[in-house]
Short mmCIF file of C-alpha atoms and ligand atoms in Angstrom, two decimals:
data_model
loop_
_atom_site.label_atom_id
_atom_site.label_comp_id
_atom_site.label_asym_id
_atom_site.label_seq_id
_atom_site.Cartn_x
_atom_site.Cartn_y
_atom_site.Cartn_z
CA MET U 206 -5.87 18.60 20.76
CA ILE U 207 -2.59 17.91 20.69
CA GLN U 208 -1.22 15.04 23.04
CA PRO U 209 2.53 14.51 24.78
CA ASP U 210 4.19 11.28 24.69
CA VAL U 211 1.69 9.32 23.14
CA ASP U 212 1.61 5.52 22.23
CA LEU U 213 1.27 4.77 18.64
CA GLN U 214 0.73 0.76 19.05
CA PRO U 215 -3.02 1.45 17.92
CA TYR U 216 -1.75 3.45 14.96
CA ASN U 217 0.16 0.56 13.36
CA THR U 218 -1.11 -2.55 11.72
CA MET U 219 2.61 -3.84 12.97
CA THR U 220 1.61 -2.75 16.79
CA ILE U 221 4.90 -1.84 17.67
CA ALA U 222 4.41 -0.06 20.49
CA ALA U 223 6.54 3.07 20.11
CA ARG U 224 5.78 6.48 21.23
CA ALA U 225 5.34 9.92 19.44
CA LYS U 226 6.93 12.93 21.40
CA TYR U 227 3.49 14.67 20.26
CA PHE U 228 0.24 13.89 18.57
CA CYS U 229 -2.49 14.54 16.87
CA THR U 230 -5.68 13.82 14.57
CA ALA U 231 -6.24 16.67 12.56
CA SER U 232 -10.16 16.49 11.03
CA SER U 233 -9.97 19.26 8.48
CA LEU U 234 -7.75 22.08 6.57
CA ASP U 235 -7.81 24.16 9.19
CA GLU U 236 -6.69 21.59 11.77
CA VAL U 237 -3.85 20.50 9.95
CA ARG U 238 -2.78 24.01 9.02
CA GLU U 239 -2.63 24.16 12.98
CA ALA U 240 -0.81 21.18 13.69
CA LEU U 241 2.11 22.00 10.94
CA LEU U 242 2.35 25.51 13.26
CA PHE U 243 2.96 24.09 16.39
CA ALA U 244 5.28 21.69 14.56
CA ARG U 245 7.19 24.43 12.90
CA GLU U 246 7.39 26.73 15.96
CA HIS U 247 8.66 23.22 18.16
CA LYS U 248 10.74 22.39 15.35
CA LEU U 249 9.58 19.11 15.44
CA PRO U 250 9.61 16.60 12.39
CA ILE U 251 6.56 15.55 11.20
CA LEU U 252 5.13 11.61 10.67
CA PRO U 253 2.10 11.77 8.70
CA LEU U 254 -0.38 8.59 9.74
CA GLY U 255 -2.82 6.98 7.80
CA GLY U 256 -3.87 3.48 9.00
CA GLY U 257 -0.52 2.60 9.88
CA SER U 258 -0.45 -0.16 7.51
CA ASN U 259 2.64 0.75 5.28
CA ILE U 260 5.16 1.66 8.31
CA VAL U 261 7.46 0.02 10.40
CA LEU U 262 8.26 2.29 13.78
CA THR U 263 12.13 1.24 14.77
CA ASP U 264 11.92 3.76 17.65
CA ASP U 265 10.02 6.15 19.58
CA PHE U 266 9.09 9.48 16.90
CA PRO U 267 10.72 12.44 18.54
CA GLY U 268 8.52 14.54 16.66
CA LEU U 269 4.87 14.86 15.84
CA ALA U 270 2.67 12.02 14.76
CA LEU U 271 -0.27 13.64 12.21
CA HIS U 272 -2.91 11.33 12.14
CA LEU U 273 -4.93 12.62 8.78
CA GLY U 274 -8.11 12.28 10.20
CA MET U 275 -10.12 14.42 7.25
CA ARG U 276 -13.34 12.74 6.38
CA GLY U 277 -15.17 13.86 2.98
CA LEU U 278 -16.14 10.97 0.15
CA GLU U 279 -18.66 12.40 -2.96
CA PHE U 280 -19.73 10.48 -5.80
CA GLU U 281 -20.42 12.90 -8.90
CA THR U 282 -22.28 11.09 -11.56
CA LEU U 283 -20.61 12.27 -15.13
CA ALA U 284 -22.82 12.41 -18.40
CA ALA U 285 -21.80 11.34 -21.45
CA GLY U 286 -18.59 13.45 -22.90
CA ALA U 287 -17.74 15.06 -19.74
CA GLY U 288 -14.18 13.41 -19.96
CA SER U 289 -11.05 15.17 -20.42
CA ASP U 290 -8.81 12.72 -21.61
CA LYS U 291 -10.84 9.73 -20.04
CA SER U 292 -13.04 9.11 -23.40
CA THR U 293 -16.01 10.67 -23.88
CA ASP U 294 -18.18 8.10 -22.24
CA SER U 295 -20.25 8.80 -18.71
CA GLY U 296 -18.84 7.37 -15.45
CA VAL U 297 -18.43 8.86 -12.17
CA ARG U 298 -15.78 11.25 -10.23
CA ILE U 299 -14.56 10.26 -7.12
CA ARG U 300 -13.93 12.93 -4.62
CA ALA U 301 -12.30 11.17 -1.23
CA ALA U 302 -10.34 13.00 1.83
CA ALA U 303 -7.63 11.60 2.95
CA GLY U 304 -8.89 9.93 6.16
CA GLU U 305 -11.27 7.64 4.02
CA ASN U 306 -11.38 4.26 4.21
CA TRP U 307 -9.88 2.68 0.64
CA HIS U 308 -11.78 -0.51 0.88
CA GLN U 309 -14.86 1.06 2.29
CA LEU U 310 -14.41 3.38 -0.76
CA VAL U 311 -13.96 0.30 -3.16
CA MET U 312 -17.08 -1.29 -1.97
CA ARG U 313 -18.73 1.71 -2.40
CA SER U 314 -17.99 2.12 -5.87
CA VAL U 315 -18.79 -1.81 -6.65
CA GLU U 316 -22.41 -1.12 -4.64
CA LEU U 317 -22.86 1.42 -7.26
CA GLY U 318 -22.21 -0.29 -10.22
CA TYR U 319 -18.75 1.29 -11.04
CA GLY U 320 -15.74 -1.20 -12.03
CA GLY U 321 -12.15 -0.10 -12.23
CA LEU U 322 -10.98 -0.45 -8.52
CA GLU U 323 -12.65 -3.96 -7.74
CA ASN U 324 -8.58 -5.86 -7.76
CA LEU U 325 -7.93 -3.16 -5.04
CA ALA U 326 -10.49 -4.58 -2.48
CA LEU U 327 -9.32 -5.26 1.00
CA ILE U 328 -5.95 -3.18 0.83
CA PRO U 329 -5.96 -2.09 4.47
CA GLY U 330 -5.19 2.09 5.27
CA ASN U 331 -6.63 4.91 3.83
CA ILE U 332 -7.02 7.03 0.77
CA GLY U 333 -4.01 9.97 1.77
CA ALA U 334 -1.63 7.11 1.38
CA ALA U 335 -2.84 5.22 -1.49
CA PRO U 336 -0.87 7.38 -4.29
CA ILE U 337 2.56 7.54 -2.05
CA GLN U 338 2.95 4.23 -2.81
CA ASN U 339 0.44 3.96 -6.18
CA ILE U 340 -1.07 1.17 -4.44
CA GLY U 341 -1.27 -2.34 -6.54
CA ALA U 342 -2.60 -5.57 -6.91
CA TYR U 343 -3.73 -8.09 -9.43
CA GLY U 344 -2.06 -6.32 -11.92
CA VAL U 345 -4.06 -2.93 -11.23
CA GLU U 346 -3.03 0.09 -10.20
CA LEU U 347 -4.22 3.74 -8.37
CA LYS U 348 -3.12 5.07 -11.35
CA ASP U 349 -5.41 3.72 -13.56
CA SER U 350 -8.54 5.21 -11.91
CA PHE U 351 -6.19 8.64 -10.94
CA GLU U 352 -7.51 12.02 -11.45
CA GLN U 353 -5.74 13.93 -9.21
CA LEU U 354 -4.96 15.26 -5.72
CA THR U 355 -4.85 18.06 -3.34
CA ALA U 356 -1.82 18.05 -1.17
CA LEU U 357 -0.81 20.43 1.22
CA GLU U 358 2.85 21.68 1.57
CA ILE U 359 4.37 21.34 4.72
CA GLU U 360 6.76 24.28 4.23
CA SER U 361 4.60 27.03 2.43
CA GLY U 362 1.50 25.71 3.96
CA GLU U 363 0.10 26.56 0.24
CA LEU U 364 -2.37 23.72 -1.09
CA VAL U 365 -0.97 22.02 -4.60
CA THR U 366 -2.73 20.26 -7.06
CA PHE U 367 -0.72 17.12 -9.10
CA THR U 368 -1.83 15.60 -12.23
CA ALA U 369 -1.78 11.55 -12.72
CA GLU U 370 1.82 12.50 -14.70
CA GLN U 371 3.07 15.60 -11.52
CA CYS U 372 2.08 12.31 -9.28
CA GLN U 373 4.93 10.01 -11.39
CA PHE U 374 3.23 6.91 -10.74
CA GLY U 375 5.70 3.86 -11.44
CA TYR U 376 5.30 0.36 -9.57
CA ARG U 377 4.73 0.42 -5.94
CA ASP U 378 6.12 4.22 -6.58
CA SER U 379 5.19 8.12 -6.99
CA ILE U 380 6.98 11.32 -6.99
CA PHE U 381 5.81 11.13 -2.79
CA LYS U 382 8.69 8.24 -2.19
CA GLY U 383 11.08 10.34 -4.36
CA PRO U 384 11.98 14.15 -4.88
CA ALA U 385 8.63 15.13 -2.79
CA LYS U 386 9.34 12.82 -0.18
CA ASP U 387 8.18 14.20 3.45
CA ARG U 388 7.22 17.76 1.51
CA PHE U 389 3.17 17.27 1.10
CA LEU U 390 0.64 16.07 3.25
CA ILE U 391 -2.50 14.70 0.40
CA CYS U 392 -5.74 16.20 1.86
CA GLU U 393 -8.31 15.14 -0.88
CA VAL U 394 -8.05 12.24 -3.98
CA VAL U 395 -9.80 12.25 -6.93
CA LEU U 396 -10.48 8.89 -9.05
CA ARG U 397 -12.67 8.54 -12.20
CA LEU U 398 -13.98 5.39 -12.99
CA SER U 399 -15.59 4.88 -16.40
CA SER U 400 -18.74 3.28 -17.48
CA ILE U 401 -17.02 1.06 -19.77
CA TRP U 402 -15.71 -1.88 -17.56
CA GLN U 403 -13.09 -4.37 -18.68
CA PRO U 404 -12.31 -6.91 -15.92
CA HIS U 405 -8.35 -7.47 -15.19
CA VAL U 406 -8.52 -11.26 -14.16
CA SER U 407 -5.15 -12.55 -15.65
CA TYR U 408 -3.93 -13.47 -12.14
CA PRO U 409 -3.44 -17.25 -12.03
CA ALA U 410 -5.40 -17.16 -8.04
CA LEU U 411 -8.40 -15.09 -9.43
CA GLN U 412 -8.47 -17.66 -12.95
CA GLN U 413 -8.26 -20.47 -10.46
CA HIS U 414 -11.00 -19.13 -8.18
CA PHE U 415 -13.15 -18.42 -11.20
CA SER U 416 -12.78 -21.76 -12.48
CA GLU U 417 -13.03 -23.78 -9.29
CA HIS U 418 -16.37 -21.51 -8.64
CA GLY U 419 -18.01 -22.21 -12.35
CA GLN U 420 -17.89 -18.42 -12.85
CA SER U 421 -17.84 -17.77 -16.88
CA PRO U 422 -15.42 -15.27 -17.73
CA ASP U 423 -18.45 -13.81 -20.26
CA ALA U 424 -20.64 -13.10 -16.61
CA LEU U 425 -17.90 -11.49 -14.67
CA THR U 426 -19.35 -8.26 -13.07
CA PRO U 427 -16.98 -6.04 -10.70
CA ALA U 428 -18.92 -7.41 -7.71
CA ILE U 429 -18.42 -10.86 -8.54
CA VAL U 430 -14.63 -9.65 -8.86
CA ALA U 431 -14.25 -7.78 -5.23
CA ASP U 432 -15.50 -10.60 -3.82
CA ALA U 433 -12.98 -13.36 -5.62
CA VAL U 434 -10.09 -10.77 -4.80
CA ILE U 435 -11.47 -10.82 -1.07
CA ASP U 436 -12.05 -14.39 -0.75
CA ILE U 437 -8.52 -15.27 -2.46
CA ARG U 438 -6.92 -12.35 0.28
CA ASN U 439 -8.66 -13.52 3.16
CA SER U 440 -7.36 -16.98 2.26
CA LYS U 441 -3.76 -16.18 2.34
CA LEU U 442 -3.20 -12.65 3.79
CA PRO U 443 -2.83 -12.36 7.75
CA ASN U 444 -5.79 -9.92 8.45
CA PRO U 445 -3.86 -7.09 10.72
CA VAL U 446 -6.55 -7.09 13.63
CA GLU U 447 -5.39 -10.77 14.47
CA ILE U 448 -1.54 -11.02 13.21
CA PRO U 449 0.02 -7.83 13.44
CA ASN U 450 1.58 -7.02 9.99
CA THR U 451 2.73 -4.88 7.34
CA GLY U 452 1.59 -6.58 4.25
CA SER U 453 4.59 -7.93 1.73
CA PHE U 454 7.47 -6.95 3.43
CA PHE U 455 9.65 -6.69 0.91
CA LYS U 456 9.25 -5.17 -3.05
CA ASN U 457 9.38 -7.84 -5.44
CA PRO U 458 12.53 -7.20 -7.42
CA VAL U 459 13.64 -6.59 -11.03
CA VAL U 460 16.82 -7.94 -12.17
CA ASP U 461 18.18 -8.07 -15.46
CA GLU U 462 17.76 -10.90 -18.07
CA GLN U 463 21.53 -12.37 -16.99
CA LEU U 464 20.88 -13.18 -13.73
CA TYR U 465 17.02 -13.72 -15.11
CA THR U 466 18.47 -16.13 -16.38
CA SER U 467 21.33 -18.22 -14.55
CA LEU U 468 18.46 -18.14 -12.17
CA LYS U 469 15.65 -19.82 -14.02
CA ALA U 470 18.43 -22.75 -15.25
CA ALA U 471 19.34 -23.36 -11.55
CA HIS U 472 15.36 -22.94 -10.39
CA PRO U 473 13.44 -23.85 -13.56
CA GLU U 474 9.92 -23.36 -11.29
CA LEU U 475 11.03 -19.75 -10.49
CA VAL U 476 8.12 -17.41 -10.53
CA ALA U 477 9.15 -14.68 -12.62
CA PHE U 478 7.38 -11.89 -14.50
CA GLU U 479 8.92 -10.13 -17.80
CA ALA U 480 8.32 -6.28 -16.75
CA VAL U 481 9.14 -3.17 -18.72
CA ASP U 482 13.29 -2.98 -16.90
CA GLY U 483 14.09 -6.89 -17.03
CA TRP U 484 12.33 -9.66 -14.89
CA LYS U 485 10.01 -8.96 -11.69
CA LEU U 486 10.55 -12.15 -9.46
CA ALA U 487 8.03 -12.89 -6.78
CA ALA U 488 9.57 -12.06 -3.79
CA GLY U 489 7.84 -14.10 -1.68
CA TRP U 490 9.18 -17.54 -3.88
CA LEU U 491 12.73 -16.59 -2.88
CA ILE U 492 12.24 -16.28 0.55
CA ASP U 493 9.57 -19.72 0.97
CA GLN U 494 12.11 -21.59 -1.06
CA ALA U 495 15.18 -19.99 1.40
CA GLY U 496 13.53 -21.89 3.70
CA TRP U 497 11.51 -19.10 5.95
CA ARG U 498 8.12 -19.41 5.33
CA GLY U 499 6.09 -19.93 8.69
CA PHE U 500 9.56 -19.18 10.77
CA ARG U 501 9.20 -17.96 14.34
CA LYS U 502 11.30 -16.24 16.57
CA ASN U 503 11.26 -13.70 19.62
CA GLY U 504 7.33 -12.71 18.96
CA VAL U 505 8.13 -11.92 15.10
CA GLY U 506 8.15 -14.17 12.20
CA VAL U 507 6.89 -15.02 8.37
CA HIS U 508 3.55 -15.94 7.87
CA ASP U 509 3.14 -19.23 7.04
CA ARG U 510 0.79 -18.75 3.74
CA GLN U 511 2.47 -16.00 2.34
CA ALA U 512 6.57 -15.70 2.87
CA LEU U 513 6.18 -12.13 1.77
CA VAL U 514 4.66 -11.23 5.08
CA LEU U 515 6.13 -10.68 8.07
CA VAL U 516 4.84 -10.83 11.19
CA ASN U 517 4.71 -9.46 14.62
CA PRO U 518 2.17 -11.66 16.70
CA GLY U 519 4.10 -10.76 19.85
CA HIS U 520 3.72 -7.51 19.46
CA ARG U 521 7.11 -6.88 19.94
CA CYS U 522 9.72 -4.15 19.03
CA GLY U 523 10.67 -2.43 15.55
CA SER U 524 14.16 -3.64 16.46
CA GLU U 525 12.96 -7.45 16.38
CA VAL U 526 11.44 -6.62 12.71
CA VAL U 527 13.89 -5.31 11.22
CA ASN U 528 16.87 -7.84 12.36
CA LEU U 529 14.64 -10.45 11.04
CA ALA U 530 13.96 -8.87 7.66
CA ARG U 531 17.32 -8.59 7.82
CA GLU U 532 18.33 -12.24 8.33
CA ILE U 533 16.15 -12.62 5.40
CA ALA U 534 17.22 -10.45 3.30
CA SER U 535 20.75 -11.33 3.63
CA ASP U 536 19.71 -15.04 2.97
CA VAL U 537 18.15 -14.62 -0.21
CA GLN U 538 21.13 -12.45 -1.40
CA HIS U 539 23.47 -15.45 -0.15
CA LYS U 540 21.35 -17.76 -1.64
CA PHE U 541 19.88 -16.39 -5.20
CA GLY U 542 22.17 -13.51 -5.52
CA VAL U 543 19.22 -11.23 -5.36
CA THR U 544 18.55 -7.73 -3.34
CA LEU U 545 15.68 -7.15 -1.74
CA GLU U 546 14.34 -3.99 -0.33
CA PRO U 547 11.74 -3.13 2.27
CA GLU U 548 8.40 -1.98 0.99
CA PRO U 549 7.34 -0.27 4.35
CA ARG U 550 8.92 2.85 4.81
CA PHE U 551 10.97 3.10 8.29
CA TYR U 552 10.33 5.72 11.29
CA PRO U 553 12.12 7.68 12.75
P1 FAD A 50 0.14 4.88 6.36
O1 FAD A 50 0.90 3.76 6.69
O2 FAD A 50 -0.75 5.19 7.17
O3 FAD A 50 1.19 5.58 5.74
C1 FAD A 50 2.35 4.94 4.57
C2 FAD A 50 2.78 6.16 4.54
O4 FAD A 50 2.64 7.27 3.93
C3 FAD A 50 4.16 6.81 5.39
O5 FAD A 50 4.96 6.98 4.92
C4 FAD A 50 3.17 7.73 6.01
O6 FAD A 50 4.00 8.47 6.51
C5 FAD A 50 2.71 8.43 4.90
N1 FAD A 50 1.41 9.31 4.43
C6 FAD A 50 0.06 8.48 5.05
N2 FAD A 50 -0.96 9.18 5.08
C7 FAD A 50 -0.22 10.53 3.92
C8 FAD A 50 -1.06 11.20 3.82
N3 FAD A 50 -2.43 12.14 3.73
N4 FAD A 50 -0.33 12.84 2.77
C9 FAD A 50 1.31 12.06 2.91
N5 FAD A 50 1.69 10.73 3.78
C10 FAD A 50 0.65 10.38 4.20
N6 FAD A 50 -0.42 -2.12 -0.12
C11 FAD A 50 -0.54 -2.56 -1.71
O7 FAD A 50 -0.22 -1.31 -2.73
N7 FAD A 50 -1.31 -3.55 -2.58
C12 FAD A 50 -1.44 -4.26 -1.65
O8 FAD A 50 -2.16 -5.22 -1.74
C13 FAD A 50 -1.48 -3.75 -0.01
N8 FAD A 50 -1.98 -5.35 0.80
C14 FAD A 50 -2.08 -4.52 1.94
C15 FAD A 50 -2.40 -6.11 3.24
C16 FAD A 50 -1.72 -6.12 4.25
C17 FAD A 50 -2.55 -7.13 5.06
C18 FAD A 50 -1.19 -4.89 4.57
C19 FAD A 50 -1.43 -5.05 5.92
C20 FAD A 50 -0.84 -3.52 3.87
C21 FAD A 50 -0.99 -4.04 2.43
N9 FAD A 50 -0.53 -2.76 1.82
C22 FAD A 50 -1.07 -2.97 0.56
C23 FAD A 50 0.34 -1.70 2.19
C24 FAD A 50 -0.98 -0.48 2.42
O9 FAD A 50 -1.82 -1.01 2.93
C25 FAD A 50 -0.75 0.43 1.75
O10 FAD A 50 -0.09 1.25 1.59
C26 FAD A 50 -1.58 1.54 1.75
O11 FAD A 50 -2.08 2.43 1.35
C27 FAD A 50 -1.34 1.96 3.45
O12 FAD A 50 -1.93 3.36 3.64
P2 FAD A 50 -1.71 3.73 5.80
O13 FAD A 50 -2.83 4.74 5.39
O14 FAD A 50 -2.04 2.60 6.57
O15 FAD A 50 -0.49 4.38 5.20
P1 NAP A 51 0.46 -13.86 -5.89
O1 NAP A 51 -0.88 -13.89 -6.58
O2 NAP A 51 0.22 -15.25 -4.93
O3 NAP A 51 1.30 -13.85 -7.13
C1 NAP A 51 3.06 -13.53 -6.50
C2 NAP A 51 3.65 -12.27 -7.22
O4 NAP A 51 3.43 -13.11 -8.35
C3 NAP A 51 2.89 -11.22 -6.99
O5 NAP A 51 4.05 -10.59 -6.51
C4 NAP A 51 2.55 -10.41 -8.55
O6 NAP A 51 3.30 -9.22 -8.49
C5 NAP A 51 3.03 -11.71 -9.22
N1 NAP A 51 2.53 -12.30 -10.52
C6 NAP A 51 1.35 -12.98 -10.40
N2 NAP A 51 0.97 -12.54 -11.33
C7 NAP A 51 1.60 -12.33 -12.54
C8 NAP A 51 0.88 -11.50 -13.82
N3 NAP A 51 -0.17 -12.18 -14.01
N4 NAP A 51 1.37 -10.36 -14.14
C9 NAP A 51 2.54 -10.12 -13.67
N5 NAP A 51 2.49 -10.24 -12.28
C10 NAP A 51 2.16 -11.39 -11.67
O7 NAP A 51 0.07 -12.77 -5.17
P2 NAP A 51 -0.09 -12.66 -3.81
O8 NAP A 51 0.32 -12.29 -2.39
O9 NAP A 51 -1.69 -13.00 -3.38
O10 NAP A 51 -0.57 -10.63 -3.64
C11 NAP A 51 -1.89 -10.63 -4.54
C12 NAP A 51 -1.84 -9.50 -5.31
O11 NAP A 51 -1.75 -8.06 -4.48
C13 NAP A 51 -0.83 -8.93 -5.46
O12 NAP A 51 -0.38 -8.21 -7.11
C14 NAP A 51 0.05 -8.27 -4.64
O13 NAP A 51 1.13 -7.00 -5.42
C15 NAP A 51 -1.10 -7.45 -4.01
N6 NAP A 51 -0.68 -7.61 -2.42
C16 NAP A 51 0.19 -6.70 -2.15
C17 NAP A 51 0.72 -6.44 -0.47
C18 NAP A 51 1.56 -5.17 0.02
O14 NAP A 51 1.99 -5.12 0.79
N7 NAP A 51 2.21 -4.73 -1.13
C19 NAP A 51 0.00 -7.11 0.53
C20 NAP A 51 -0.86 -8.13 -0.13
C21 NAP A 51 -1.10 -8.47 -1.59
P3 NAP A 51 2.83 -7.84 -8.39
O15 NAP A 51 3.08 -7.88 -6.36
O16 NAP A 51 3.34 -7.48 -9.09
O17 NAP A 51 1.23 -8.04 -8.79
#
């Protein structure tokens, strides 16, 4: 099943037409192991692929692009007292293979009446990639419902279990972006949702949505919150199927008190939130203020409703995207003294 010289355009939401020296989809653990054996024999680097919604292909990939397509989704209802550290209430444990679609998992849990994942509706991609950057939206992160994951160590071929603590989750961050980078293939993720539900609706966009729709904060359900998130996202984020993109292109920078104070004095309308280690600035606001929203050049550009999203309507190569990102980051640095770091991973 390992194919040589494959176009990766259908496998990345930026629709960049880079080629992989080899490509295969693994639908089982055995197939993953076979693919790893092939890569080892041919001394090939590996590009693990889920939905391709958080990668930028800057050139052809000189190794094996390994699409993790394992399927399997189980909901296990828990009796009261079945929780380990999460309380003694009943709830549900969700066991999902890496190739399951994230949004479908969220909607299934909402349909079954469980809360906890609704703020994460409509995030593209597969479950296997969700722990890599501890996906988050509207104040909720994967780590809030995470129990454990199983990953295959590339070097040894051994299956290893990681608890939440071992994953070292942070803000759009985990051990898989740090010390464990490129060492593991995530095969299965286990989540735990409690039957006791608290809506997380502090984000202004959600508040505004509920007030416009006359929905009282006391009458919210996971399904109502999921619908709101879907509506809001559809209204301001480009659907990658129509306009190629990778979501937020830059992380929201966290700056120290001194820089925050001087920026706030110069720009009273600065969008900033107090964080554990300083002030989190809305990168989209900085890019917008620098005049980039709606910009287009050489088939790539900046989304007109959210300046944090770079788009590739011309299906151009990765270097066009990277050049635009560099221009934007350098302009923001020059105008605000703030360094922007890309969120998606660049390959090779
Ligand atoms: P891919 O892009 O395929 O891979 C991402 C990285 O993970 C790569 O380094 C890849 O090698 C690695 N990887 C993938 N699968 C595995 C695996 N099984 N084992 C080991 N490594 C693996 N992100 C958010 O956090 N919040 C958002 O709200 C959000 N909104 C988005 C909106 C849009 C329109 C888009 C296009 C993206 C958005 N993203 C968001 C980013 C992205 O959807 C997430 O990061 C998602 O988890 C990526 O999943 P994927 O399967 O597409 O990963
Ligand atoms: P938004 O609601 O317009 O908010 C703008 C920025 O302000 C966001 O970056 C958000 O930070 C921050 N923010 C807003 N209210 C906050 C609060 N009460 N407390 C702390 N921070 C607050 O953002 P948006 O672009 O429409 O995105 C909505 C949500 O989806 C955000 O959480 C965003 O991260 C997520 N999203 C992520 C991606 C991605 O690719 N990573 C793409 C699209 C949307 P945070 O980003 O830290 O939440």
